[in-house]
Amino acid sequence: MKVPTLKRVAAAITSSAFAVAVVIGGVLVSSADETAAVPASPTDHEWHQADHEWHGQQEALPADHEWH
């Protein structure tokens, strides 16, 4: 029976560690892509609140009878 040399053991450990790192890296990248691909959509409440804020910033227009 052949006893594995230190170089062979080190090469096996290194290649296994590299394979594990590649898999973990791929999982992290794919999960980051999924979360980045779906932008957060504002709720109806947020749209309504933003609409109120926008209207609050507009200057009041003169009444109809003030135009004439």
Coordinates of C-alpha atoms in Angstrom, one line a residue, residues 7-17:
K7 CA 2.5 17.1 -1.5
R8 CA -0.4 14.9 -2.5
V9 CA -2.3 15.5 0.7
A10 CA -1.7 19.2 0.5
A11 CA -2.8 19.3 -3.1
A12 CA -6.0 17.3 -2.2
I13 CA -6.8 19.7 0.7
T14 CA -6.1 22.8 -1.5
S15 CA -8.3 21.6 -4.3
S16 CA -11.1 20.6 -2.0
A17 CA -11.0 24.0 -0.2

